[in-house]
mmCIF file of C-alpha atoms and ligand atoms in Angstrom:
data_model
loop_
_atom_site.group_PDB
_atom_site.id
_atom_site.type_symbol
_atom_site.label_atom_id
_atom_site.label_comp_id
_atom_site.label_asym_id
_atom_site.label_seq_id
_atom_site.Cartn_x
_atom_site.Cartn_y
_atom_site.Cartn_z
ATOM 1 C CA MET D 1 130.378 135.430 137.058
ATOM 2 C CA PRO D 2 131.326 133.065 134.228
ATOM 3 C CA GLU D 3 127.719 131.950 133.608
ATOM 4 C CA GLU D 4 124.494 133.681 134.594
ATOM 5 C CA THR D 5 121.802 131.156 133.695
ATOM 6 C CA ILE D 6 118.723 130.228 135.719
ATOM 7 C CA VAL D 7 118.635 126.439 136.121
ATOM 8 C CA GLU D 8 115.409 126.090 138.089
ATOM 9 C CA THR D 9 112.987 128.368 139.943
ATOM 10 C CA ASP D 10 110.124 127.968 142.382
ATOM 11 C CA THR D 11 107.962 130.538 144.167
ATOM 12 C CA ILE D 12 105.812 130.777 147.248
ATOM 13 C CA ALA D 13 102.753 132.997 146.902
ATOM 14 C CA LYS D 14 100.889 134.645 149.794
ATOM 15 C CA ILE D 15 100.854 132.152 152.695
ATOM 16 C CA PRO D 16 100.260 132.615 156.436
ATOM 17 C CA ALA D 17 103.441 133.497 158.357
ATOM 18 C CA SER D 18 103.118 130.340 160.472
ATOM 19 C CA GLU D 19 103.558 128.129 157.385
ATOM 20 C CA TYR D 20 106.457 130.064 155.930
ATOM 21 C CA GLY D 21 109.336 128.016 157.414
ATOM 22 C CA ASN D 22 107.889 124.652 156.337
ATOM 23 C CA ARG D 23 107.120 125.865 152.840
ATOM 24 C CA ILE D 24 110.606 127.321 152.355
ATOM 25 C CA GLU D 25 112.138 124.045 153.560
ATOM 26 C CA ASN D 26 110.021 122.099 151.053
ATOM 27 C CA VAL D 27 111.051 124.388 148.218
ATOM 28 C CA LEU D 28 114.709 124.006 149.213
ATOM 29 C CA LYS D 29 114.387 120.207 149.469
ATOM 30 C CA GLY D 30 113.181 120.299 145.869
ATOM 31 C CA PHE D 31 116.629 121.624 144.923
ATOM 32 C CA SER D 32 118.587 119.046 146.945
ATOM 33 C CA GLN D 33 119.948 117.263 143.857
ATOM 34 C CA HIS D 34 122.019 120.388 143.135
ATOM 35 C CA LYS D 35 125.415 121.126 144.638
ATOM 36 C CA PHE D 36 125.627 124.767 145.701
ATOM 37 C CA ASP D 37 128.761 126.737 146.597
ATOM 38 C CA ALA D 38 126.663 129.378 148.344
ATOM 39 C CA ILE D 39 123.041 130.199 149.104
ATOM 40 C CA CYS D 40 122.268 133.931 148.919
ATOM 41 C CA HIS D 41 119.453 135.494 150.942
ATOM 42 C CA ARG D 42 117.738 138.839 150.543
ATOM 43 C CA VAL D 43 117.716 140.600 153.914
ATOM 44 C CA VAL D 44 115.782 143.831 153.971
ATOM 45 C CA HIS D 45 117.313 145.639 156.978
ATOM 46 C CA GLY D 46 120.989 145.606 157.860
ATOM 47 C CA GLY D 47 121.119 149.065 159.492
ATOM 48 C CA GLU D 48 124.576 150.641 159.471
ATOM 49 C CA ASP D 49 126.146 147.236 160.239
ATOM 50 C CA PHE D 50 126.425 146.174 156.583
ATOM 51 C CA LYS D 51 127.715 148.283 153.715
ATOM 52 C CA GLN D 52 127.972 145.205 151.502
ATOM 53 C CA SER D 53 126.938 141.560 151.290
ATOM 54 C CA THR D 54 128.380 139.216 153.878
ATOM 55 C CA ILE D 55 128.803 135.572 154.879
ATOM 56 C CA VAL D 56 126.145 134.597 157.451
ATOM 57 C CA THR D 57 127.524 133.961 160.934
ATOM 58 C CA GLU D 58 125.821 133.886 164.349
ATOM 59 C CA GLU D 59 126.720 137.608 164.758
ATOM 60 C CA VAL D 60 125.177 138.431 161.373
ATOM 61 C CA LYS D 61 121.983 136.608 162.398
ATOM 62 C CA ALA D 62 121.947 138.562 165.678
ATOM 63 C CA SER D 63 122.164 141.820 163.673
ATOM 64 C CA ILE D 64 119.294 140.737 161.419
ATOM 65 C CA ARG D 65 117.277 139.967 164.564
ATOM 66 C CA LYS D 66 118.250 143.349 166.062
ATOM 67 C CA TYR D 67 116.801 145.157 163.020
ATOM 68 C CA GLU D 68 113.522 143.195 163.032
ATOM 69 C CA ARG D 69 111.821 146.097 164.759
ATOM 70 C CA PHE D 70 112.742 148.388 161.826
ATOM 71 C CA ALA D 71 111.513 145.892 159.161
ATOM 72 C CA PRO D 72 108.818 143.805 160.850
ATOM 73 C CA LEU D 73 107.244 142.675 157.545
ATOM 74 C CA HIS D 74 110.541 141.442 156.147
ATOM 75 C CA ASN D 75 113.455 140.631 158.501
ATOM 76 C CA PRO D 76 111.692 137.856 160.489
ATOM 77 C CA ASN D 77 110.891 136.013 157.234
ATOM 78 C CA ASN D 78 114.384 136.663 155.865
ATOM 79 C CA LEU D 79 115.808 134.986 158.965
ATOM 80 C CA ILE D 80 113.410 132.035 158.626
ATOM 81 C CA GLY D 81 114.725 131.661 155.056
ATOM 82 C CA ILE D 82 118.332 131.576 156.269
ATOM 83 C CA GLU D 83 117.604 129.108 159.067
ATOM 84 C CA SER D 84 115.612 126.825 156.732
ATOM 85 C CA ALA D 85 118.516 126.817 154.256
ATOM 86 C CA GLU D 86 120.946 125.982 157.061
ATOM 87 C CA LYS D 87 118.733 123.007 157.962
ATOM 88 C CA VAL D 88 118.337 121.660 154.430
ATOM 89 C CA PHE D 89 121.904 122.429 153.278
ATOM 90 C CA PRO D 90 123.958 122.211 156.511
ATOM 91 C CA ASP D 91 127.300 122.097 154.652
ATOM 92 C CA THR D 92 126.660 125.063 152.380
ATOM 93 C CA LEU D 93 127.696 128.537 153.456
ATOM 94 C CA GLN D 94 125.040 131.222 153.429
ATOM 95 C CA VAL D 95 125.346 134.798 152.190
ATOM 96 C CA ALA D 96 123.192 137.752 153.273
ATOM 97 C CA VAL D 97 122.535 140.512 150.731
ATOM 98 C CA PHE D 98 120.969 143.645 152.205
ATOM 99 C CA ASP D 99 118.406 146.076 150.753
ATOM 100 C CA THR D 100 119.950 148.818 152.881
ATOM 101 C CA ALA D 101 123.605 148.328 151.814
ATOM 102 C CA PHE D 102 123.360 150.280 148.523
ATOM 103 C CA HIS D 103 122.056 153.351 150.370
ATOM 104 C CA GLN D 104 124.938 153.533 152.837
ATOM 105 C CA THR D 105 126.553 156.122 150.515
ATOM 106 C CA MET D 106 123.844 158.747 151.260
ATOM 107 C CA PRO D 107 125.158 161.937 152.862
ATOM 108 C CA PRO D 108 123.905 162.893 156.366
ATOM 109 C CA SER D 109 121.837 165.737 154.861
ATOM 110 C CA SER D 110 119.790 162.995 153.131
ATOM 111 C CA TYR D 111 119.636 160.401 155.887
ATOM 112 C CA LEU D 112 119.102 162.453 159.065
ATOM 113 C CA TYR D 113 115.663 163.326 160.403
ATOM 114 C CA SER D 114 115.114 166.770 161.891
ATOM 115 C CA ILE D 115 114.846 165.404 165.421
ATOM 116 C CA PRO D 116 117.331 165.636 168.331
ATOM 117 C CA TYR D 117 120.702 164.402 167.010
ATOM 118 C CA GLU D 118 121.202 162.047 169.957
ATOM 119 C CA TYR D 119 118.426 159.748 168.637
ATOM 120 C CA TYR D 120 120.664 159.063 165.660
ATOM 121 C CA GLU D 121 123.874 158.777 167.702
ATOM 122 C CA LYS D 122 122.467 156.587 170.471
ATOM 123 C CA TYR D 123 119.718 154.631 168.724
ATOM 124 C CA GLY D 124 120.513 154.670 164.997
ATOM 125 C CA ILE D 125 117.282 156.487 164.116
ATOM 126 C CA ARG D 126 117.919 157.689 160.548
ATOM 127 C CA LYS D 127 116.820 156.991 157.003
ATOM 128 C CA TYR D 128 118.239 153.697 155.693
ATOM 129 C CA GLY D 129 116.419 153.170 152.381
ATOM 130 C CA PHE D 130 115.429 149.856 150.765
ATOM 131 C CA HIS D 131 115.182 147.968 147.451
ATOM 132 C CA GLY D 132 118.960 148.514 147.196
ATOM 133 C CA MET D 133 119.620 145.445 145.010
ATOM 134 C CA SER D 134 116.944 146.524 142.566
ATOM 135 C CA HIS D 135 118.180 150.132 142.368
ATOM 136 C CA ARG D 136 121.742 148.801 141.926
ATOM 137 C CA TYR D 137 120.780 146.351 139.170
ATOM 138 C CA VAL D 138 118.837 148.896 137.103
ATOM 139 C CA MET D 139 121.592 151.484 137.584
ATOM 140 C CA GLU D 140 124.152 149.048 136.153
ATOM 141 C CA ARG D 141 121.876 148.329 133.178
ATOM 142 C CA ALA D 142 121.241 152.066 132.607
ATOM 143 C CA GLU D 143 124.994 152.632 132.549
ATOM 144 C CA GLN D 144 125.146 150.216 129.583
ATOM 145 C CA LEU D 145 122.048 151.539 127.837
ATOM 146 C CA LEU D 146 123.013 155.215 128.149
ATOM 147 C CA GLU D 147 126.727 154.576 127.584
ATOM 148 C CA ILE D 148 127.580 156.955 130.426
ATOM 149 C CA SER D 149 130.087 155.754 133.033
ATOM 150 C CA ALA D 150 128.795 155.332 136.592
ATOM 151 C CA SER D 151 131.137 158.049 137.863
ATOM 152 C CA LYS D 152 129.203 160.670 135.829
ATOM 153 C CA LEU D 153 125.727 159.178 135.920
ATOM 154 C CA ARG D 154 122.697 160.897 137.511
ATOM 155 C CA LEU D 155 119.556 158.786 137.586
ATOM 156 C CA LEU D 156 116.163 158.440 139.185
ATOM 157 C CA SER D 157 115.293 154.815 139.790
ATOM 158 C CA CYS D 158 111.565 154.261 140.408
ATOM 159 C CA HIS D 159 110.953 150.818 141.961
ATOM 160 C CA ILE D 160 107.159 150.498 141.879
ATOM 161 C CA GLY D 161 105.990 147.105 143.138
ATOM 162 C CA ASN D 162 104.126 146.149 146.301
ATOM 163 C CA GLY D 163 106.621 148.372 148.068
ATOM 164 C CA VAL D 164 107.444 151.615 146.243
ATOM 165 C CA SER D 165 110.697 153.551 146.482
ATOM 166 C CA ILE D 166 112.532 156.099 144.404
ATOM 167 C CA CYS D 167 116.293 156.462 144.554
ATOM 168 C CA ALA D 168 118.253 159.534 143.462
ATOM 169 C CA ILE D 169 121.554 158.194 142.119
ATOM 170 C CA LYS D 170 124.465 160.634 141.832
ATOM 171 C CA HIS D 171 127.721 159.530 140.202
ATOM 172 C CA GLY D 172 126.645 155.904 140.400
ATOM 173 C CA LYS D 173 125.841 156.004 144.138
ATOM 174 C CA SER D 174 122.657 156.323 146.157
ATOM 175 C CA TYR D 175 122.350 159.986 147.143
ATOM 176 C CA ASP D 176 118.804 160.076 148.506
ATOM 177 C CA THR D 177 115.812 157.764 148.637
ATOM 178 C CA SER D 178 112.145 157.906 149.574
ATOM 179 C CA MET D 179 111.887 155.095 152.141
ATOM 180 C CA GLY D 180 113.145 155.803 155.640
ATOM 181 C CA LEU D 181 114.031 154.136 158.915
ATOM 182 C CA THR D 182 111.527 151.503 157.805
ATOM 183 C CA PRO D 183 109.950 150.539 154.451
ATOM 184 C CA LEU D 184 106.741 152.294 155.589
ATOM 185 C CA ALA D 185 107.996 155.766 154.643
ATOM 186 C CA GLY D 186 107.833 157.759 151.434
ATOM 187 C CA LEU D 187 105.298 157.054 148.717
ATOM 188 C CA THR D 188 101.750 155.668 148.776
ATOM 189 C CA MET D 189 102.087 151.879 148.322
ATOM 190 C CA GLY D 190 99.777 148.884 147.862
ATOM 191 C CA THR D 191 98.861 148.693 151.564
ATOM 192 C CA ARG D 192 101.398 151.086 153.169
ATOM 193 C CA SER D 193 100.615 154.747 153.846
ATOM 194 C CA GLY D 194 103.997 156.271 153.028
ATOM 195 C CA ASN D 195 104.678 159.679 154.618
ATOM 196 C CA ILE D 196 101.959 161.129 156.841
ATOM 197 C CA ASP D 197 101.874 163.826 159.498
ATOM 198 C CA PRO D 198 103.304 161.924 162.513
ATOM 199 C CA SER D 199 100.653 163.431 164.812
ATOM 200 C CA ILE D 200 98.029 161.302 163.046
ATOM 201 C CA ILE D 201 99.419 158.277 164.901
ATOM 202 C CA SER D 202 98.255 159.479 168.309
ATOM 203 C CA PHE D 203 94.825 160.453 166.922
ATOM 204 C CA ILE D 204 94.251 156.991 165.393
ATOM 205 C CA GLN D 205 95.533 155.452 168.613
ATOM 206 C CA ASP D 206 92.762 157.267 170.521
ATOM 207 C CA ILE D 207 90.051 156.530 167.925
ATOM 208 C CA GLU D 208 90.881 152.814 167.760
ATOM 209 C CA GLU D 209 91.824 152.546 171.461
ATOM 210 C CA SER D 210 94.891 150.821 170.138
ATOM 211 C CA SER D 211 98.572 150.496 170.983
ATOM 212 C CA THR D 212 101.188 152.296 168.865
ATOM 213 C CA GLU D 213 102.034 148.925 167.261
ATOM 214 C CA GLY D 214 98.336 148.563 166.344
ATOM 215 C CA VAL D 215 98.426 151.900 164.527
ATOM 216 C CA ILE D 216 101.671 150.993 162.744
ATOM 217 C CA ASP D 217 99.923 147.785 161.610
ATOM 218 C CA ILE D 218 97.075 149.888 160.166
ATOM 219 C CA LEU D 219 99.652 152.037 158.346
ATOM 220 C CA ASN D 220 101.458 148.940 157.016
ATOM 221 C CA TYR D 221 98.580 146.641 156.081
ATOM 222 C CA LYS D 222 95.349 148.644 155.742
ATOM 223 C CA SER D 223 96.483 151.903 154.181
ATOM 224 C CA GLY D 224 97.867 153.032 150.828
ATOM 225 C CA VAL D 225 95.904 152.081 147.726
ATOM 226 C CA LEU D 226 93.909 149.502 149.720
ATOM 227 C CA GLY D 227 92.921 152.028 152.397
ATOM 228 C CA ILE D 228 91.814 154.711 149.939
ATOM 229 C CA SER D 229 90.100 152.443 147.392
ATOM 230 C CA GLY D 230 88.538 150.033 149.889
ATOM 231 C CA VAL D 231 88.901 147.464 147.107
ATOM 232 C CA SER D 232 92.449 146.067 146.927
ATOM 233 C CA GLY D 233 96.144 146.815 147.317
ATOM 234 C CA ASP D 234 96.785 145.236 143.922
ATOM 235 C CA LEU D 235 96.924 147.968 141.291
ATOM 236 C CA ARG D 236 95.470 145.646 138.642
ATOM 237 C CA ASP D 237 92.199 145.241 140.595
ATOM 238 C CA VAL D 238 92.035 148.939 141.424
ATOM 239 C CA MET D 239 92.643 150.008 137.818
ATOM 240 C CA GLU D 240 89.905 147.693 136.613
ATOM 241 C CA ALA D 241 87.426 149.065 139.153
ATOM 242 C CA ALA D 242 88.498 152.645 138.314
ATOM 243 C CA LYS D 243 87.806 152.010 134.627
ATOM 244 C CA ALA D 244 84.367 150.678 135.573
ATOM 245 C CA GLY D 245 83.685 154.030 137.289
ATOM 246 C CA ASP D 246 84.582 153.425 140.970
ATOM 247 C CA LYS D 247 85.370 156.918 142.280
ATOM 248 C CA ARG D 248 87.508 155.856 145.255
ATOM 249 C CA CYS D 249 89.605 153.629 143.012
ATOM 250 C CA GLN D 250 90.101 156.565 140.644
ATOM 251 C CA LEU D 251 91.152 158.714 143.603
ATOM 252 C CA ALA D 252 93.559 156.033 144.893
ATOM 253 C CA ILE D 253 95.290 155.893 141.505
ATOM 254 C CA GLU D 254 95.484 159.672 141.325
ATOM 255 C CA MET D 255 97.061 159.829 144.806
ATOM 256 C CA TYR D 256 99.473 156.970 144.023
ATOM 257 C CA THR D 257 100.758 158.512 140.782
ATOM 258 C CA THR D 258 100.743 162.115 142.076
ATOM 259 C CA ARG D 259 103.026 161.220 144.950
ATOM 260 C CA ILE D 260 105.515 159.497 142.658
ATOM 261 C CA HIS D 261 105.333 162.547 140.361
ATOM 262 C CA LYS D 262 106.093 164.859 143.308
ATOM 263 C CA TYR D 263 109.110 162.798 144.400
ATOM 264 C CA ILE D 264 110.500 162.843 140.862
ATOM 265 C CA GLY D 265 110.270 166.656 140.957
ATOM 266 C CA LEU D 266 111.951 166.710 144.360
ATOM 267 C CA TYR D 267 114.866 164.554 143.216
ATOM 268 C CA LEU D 268 115.256 166.353 139.876
ATOM 269 C CA ALA D 269 115.934 169.406 142.038
ATOM 270 C CA ARG D 270 118.171 167.485 144.476
ATOM 271 C CA LEU D 271 120.356 166.176 141.620
ATOM 272 C CA ASN D 272 120.269 169.356 139.518
ATOM 273 C CA GLY D 273 118.723 167.368 136.651
ATOM 274 C CA VAL D 274 119.287 163.749 135.578
ATOM 275 C CA ASP D 275 120.410 161.728 132.556
ATOM 276 C CA GLY D 276 117.639 159.177 132.892
ATOM 277 C CA ILE D 277 114.542 157.988 134.730
ATOM 278 C CA ILE D 278 114.044 154.241 135.206
ATOM 279 C CA PHE D 279 110.780 152.378 135.828
ATOM 280 C CA THR D 280 111.076 148.935 137.385
ATOM 281 C CA ALA D 281 109.260 146.252 139.508
ATOM 282 C CA GLY D 282 105.692 144.887 139.067
ATOM 283 C CA VAL D 283 103.859 148.154 138.405
ATOM 284 C CA GLY D 284 106.802 150.089 136.941
ATOM 285 C CA GLU D 285 107.519 147.371 134.382
ATOM 286 C CA ASN D 286 103.952 146.448 133.465
ATOM 287 C CA SER D 287 101.697 149.486 133.548
ATOM 288 C CA PRO D 288 102.113 151.925 130.629
ATOM 289 C CA GLU D 289 99.071 153.935 131.793
ATOM 290 C CA LEU D 290 100.566 154.605 135.215
ATOM 291 C CA ARG D 291 103.963 155.499 133.688
ATOM 292 C CA GLU D 292 102.175 158.054 131.494
ATOM 293 C CA MET D 293 100.308 159.540 134.460
ATOM 294 C CA ILE D 294 103.543 159.806 136.464
ATOM 295 C CA CYS D 295 105.536 161.499 133.662
ATOM 296 C CA ALA D 296 102.762 163.858 132.487
ATOM 297 C CA GLY D 297 103.693 167.481 133.195
ATOM 298 C CA PHE D 298 107.467 166.932 133.134
ATOM 299 C CA GLU D 299 107.783 167.911 129.467
ATOM 300 C CA TYR D 300 109.058 171.344 130.594
ATOM 301 C CA ALA D 301 111.900 169.571 132.452
ATOM 302 C CA GLY D 302 112.865 167.505 129.395
ATOM 303 C CA VAL D 303 110.845 164.295 129.815
ATOM 304 C CA VAL D 304 108.990 163.327 126.626
ATOM 305 C CA LEU D 305 107.551 159.816 126.289
ATOM 306 C CA ASP D 306 107.231 157.867 123.037
ATOM 307 C CA TYR D 307 103.645 156.581 122.986
ATOM 308 C CA GLU D 308 104.406 153.505 120.862
ATOM 309 C CA GLN D 309 107.481 152.437 122.862
ATOM 310 C CA ASN D 310 105.644 152.954 126.137
ATOM 311 C CA ARG D 311 102.330 151.348 125.216
ATOM 312 C CA ASN D 312 103.069 148.633 122.700
ATOM 313 C CA LYS D 313 106.574 147.280 123.325
ATOM 314 C CA HIS D 314 107.807 145.001 126.088
ATOM 315 C CA GLY D 315 110.935 144.290 128.112
ATOM 316 C CA GLU D 316 114.033 146.412 128.633
ATOM 317 C CA ARG D 317 113.848 149.514 126.429
ATOM 318 C CA PHE D 318 113.779 153.304 126.099
ATOM 319 C CA ILE D 319 110.241 154.673 126.332
ATOM 320 C CA SER D 320 111.206 158.332 125.762
ATOM 321 C CA ALA D 321 111.109 160.089 122.398
ATOM 322 C CA GLN D 322 114.450 160.151 120.578
ATOM 323 C CA TYR D 323 114.761 163.916 121.096
ATOM 324 C CA SER D 324 113.814 163.746 124.822
ATOM 325 C CA PRO D 325 116.687 165.379 126.793
ATOM 326 C CA ILE D 326 116.012 163.055 129.735
ATOM 327 C CA LYS D 327 115.898 159.398 128.683
ATOM 328 C CA VAL D 328 113.153 157.283 130.239
ATOM 329 C CA MET D 329 113.718 153.529 130.475
ATOM 330 C CA VAL D 330 111.824 150.428 131.502
ATOM 331 C CA ILE D 331 114.327 147.994 133.007
ATOM 332 C CA PRO D 332 112.939 144.731 134.445
ATOM 333 C CA THR D 333 114.683 144.333 137.776
ATOM 334 C CA ASN D 334 116.799 141.327 138.706
ATOM 335 C CA GLU D 335 117.522 141.314 142.422
ATOM 336 C CA GLU D 336 118.435 137.598 142.288
ATOM 337 C CA LEU D 337 121.237 138.259 139.800
ATOM 338 C CA ILE D 338 122.766 140.935 142.048
ATOM 339 C CA MET D 339 122.572 138.457 144.948
ATOM 340 C CA ALA D 340 124.203 135.673 142.921
ATOM 341 C CA ARG D 341 126.991 137.999 141.744
ATOM 342 C CA ASP D 342 127.687 139.111 145.314
ATOM 343 C CA GLY D 343 127.735 135.463 146.469
ATOM 344 C CA TYR D 344 130.129 134.602 143.654
ATOM 345 C CA ALA D 345 132.424 137.497 144.591
ATOM 346 C CA LEU D 346 132.520 136.158 148.152
ATOM 347 C CA LEU D 347 133.414 132.582 147.088
ATOM 348 C CA PRO D 348 137.153 132.783 147.864
ATOM 349 C CA LYS D 349 136.263 134.040 151.351
ATOM 350 C CA LEU D 350 133.563 131.364 151.719
ATOM 351 C CA ARG D 351 136.040 128.593 150.866
ATOM 352 C CA GLU D 352 138.595 130.014 153.301
ATOM 353 C CA ASN D 353 135.924 130.065 156.062
ATOM 354 C CA LYS D 354 134.968 126.486 155.306
ATOM 355 C CA ARG D 355 138.594 125.284 155.520
ATOM 356 C CA THR D 356 139.035 127.090 158.844
ATOM 357 C CA ALA D 357 135.813 125.499 160.150
ATOM 358 C CA GLU D 358 137.056 122.024 159.118
ATOM 359 C CA VAL D 359 140.418 122.532 160.857
ATOM 360 C CA VAL D 360 138.693 123.704 164.044
ATOM 361 C CA SER D 361 136.125 120.873 164.202
HETATM 362 N N1 ADP B 1 100.040 144.964 134.459
HETATM 363 C C1 ADP B 1 100.068 145.497 135.677
HETATM 364 N N2 ADP B 1 99.440 146.675 135.908
HETATM 365 C C2 ADP B 1 99.451 147.234 137.131
HETATM 366 N N3 ADP B 1 100.054 146.685 138.187
HETATM 367 C C3 ADP B 1 100.681 145.522 138.021
HETATM 368 C C4 ADP B 1 100.733 144.856 136.766
HETATM 369 N N4 ADP B 1 101.435 143.709 136.917
HETATM 370 C C5 ADP B 1 101.815 143.657 138.214
HETATM 371 N N5 ADP B 1 101.357 144.732 138.889
HETATM 372 C C6 ADP B 1 101.525 145.077 140.295
HETATM 373 O O1 ADP B 1 102.806 144.677 140.734
HETATM 374 C C7 ADP B 1 102.726 144.306 142.111
HETATM 375 C C8 ADP B 1 103.815 143.314 142.428
HETATM 376 O O2 ADP B 1 105.047 143.896 142.127
HETATM 377 P P1 ADP B 1 106.398 143.141 142.533
HETATM 378 O O3 ADP B 1 107.534 144.009 142.127
HETATM 379 O O4 ADP B 1 106.361 141.770 141.971
HETATM 380 O O5 ADP B 1 106.174 143.107 144.074
HETATM 381 P P2 ADP B 1 107.096 142.889 145.322
HETATM 382 O O6 ADP B 1 107.303 144.279 145.858
HETATM 383 O O7 ADP B 1 106.284 142.020 146.199
HETATM 384 O O8 ADP B 1 108.385 142.258 144.831
HETATM 385 C C9 ADP B 1 101.324 143.684 142.248
HETATM 386 O O9 ADP B 1 100.797 143.962 143.520
HETATM 387 C C10 ADP B 1 100.515 144.414 141.200
HETATM 388 O O10 ADP B 1 99.787 145.442 141.818
HETATM 389 C C1 UVW B 2 111.604 146.780 151.411
HETATM 390 C C2 UVW B 2 110.331 146.531 150.695
HETATM 391 O O1 UVW B 2 109.418 147.315 150.767
HETATM 392 O O2 UVW B 2 110.286 145.414 149.955
HETATM 393 P P1 UVW B 2 109.036 144.848 149.122
HETATM 394 O O3 UVW B 2 108.745 145.856 148.076
HETATM 395 O O4 UVW B 2 109.580 143.565 148.544
HETATM 396 O O5 UVW B 2 107.913 144.651 150.086
HETATM 397 MG MG1 MG B 3 110.167 142.885 145.074
#
């Protein structure tokens, strides 16, 4: 892209789902003095249908709708975003950028579950992985920082925000990742359970006299750090309470960091070692204490943090000691930039589509 500058931003913080469409439309109307070539949308689940970003058509919207059941917290809102943009900017073409696309390079040994193969063949039940734009952005930055070309690079990207996922990157491509068919799998998150013994679902169903969907809701919204601490799903609140002596908050933090630690060990083995470990997203970028807890005990594997760089510096940087064989980096993520670059790359195609549409109508 010739220029990568942010001209204006606006955000919507925690609002009820019923108000989401209206609020998005209002935000978009606030930008109506601008002339856009494309509007790019984050879409969390694209299944196996999308290996890269794409122009939004009716078929693309049908696919996004089809995958709602695999990403119930995200895809419905992503679609509302697209439809609101179509309303406010009817002449602008829309682009969908998928969380799952980056992970389409995983081998079957990473993405298949050990269940009858026909569930994959007939129903697409497999691991898809998420946060793809974030893992891709930080990988591209790490390539620059480490001065190792993508074709040789082995990395662990730890995206630790509200959702948490780790990606094992081999030769510049996603090789394995912690989230699964849905963003509920893998690590302990703010309110999501991550991996549990699947039999627990039927036990909770009986205890709560609930439907399966009801139990999945408990695992999505009432579990993770919130469920264990009983205080909050926001790590800042839980850390404060833990420091004040709250035992369940201390336990929640220990479980949260221990699980990330275990996954790092798992993927160090899967990749036969790595060149670097990246911390990104809300918690990964902003909590030196949690980064220390996660890395502690990996000195034997070649991970040595630099206290000063980790604790007292900010922004994109190395936080490992100069002699550390594995380099540890904090890289603030930029999913929007990846989306804008993908939209820009699609511009020739977008213009062609627009001309065809004008001829037809
Ligand atoms: N200084 C901090 N210490 C610990 N956690 C933080 C800090 N700053 C932000 N966070 C956490 O980051 C989370 C948001 O991360 P973010 O990547 O923005 O989320 P999302 O997954 O919604 O994009 C918040 O829930 C909060 O727990
Ligand atoms: C896919 C996912 O979990 O996204 P987020 O972290 O934004 O909730
Ligand atoms: Mg995010």
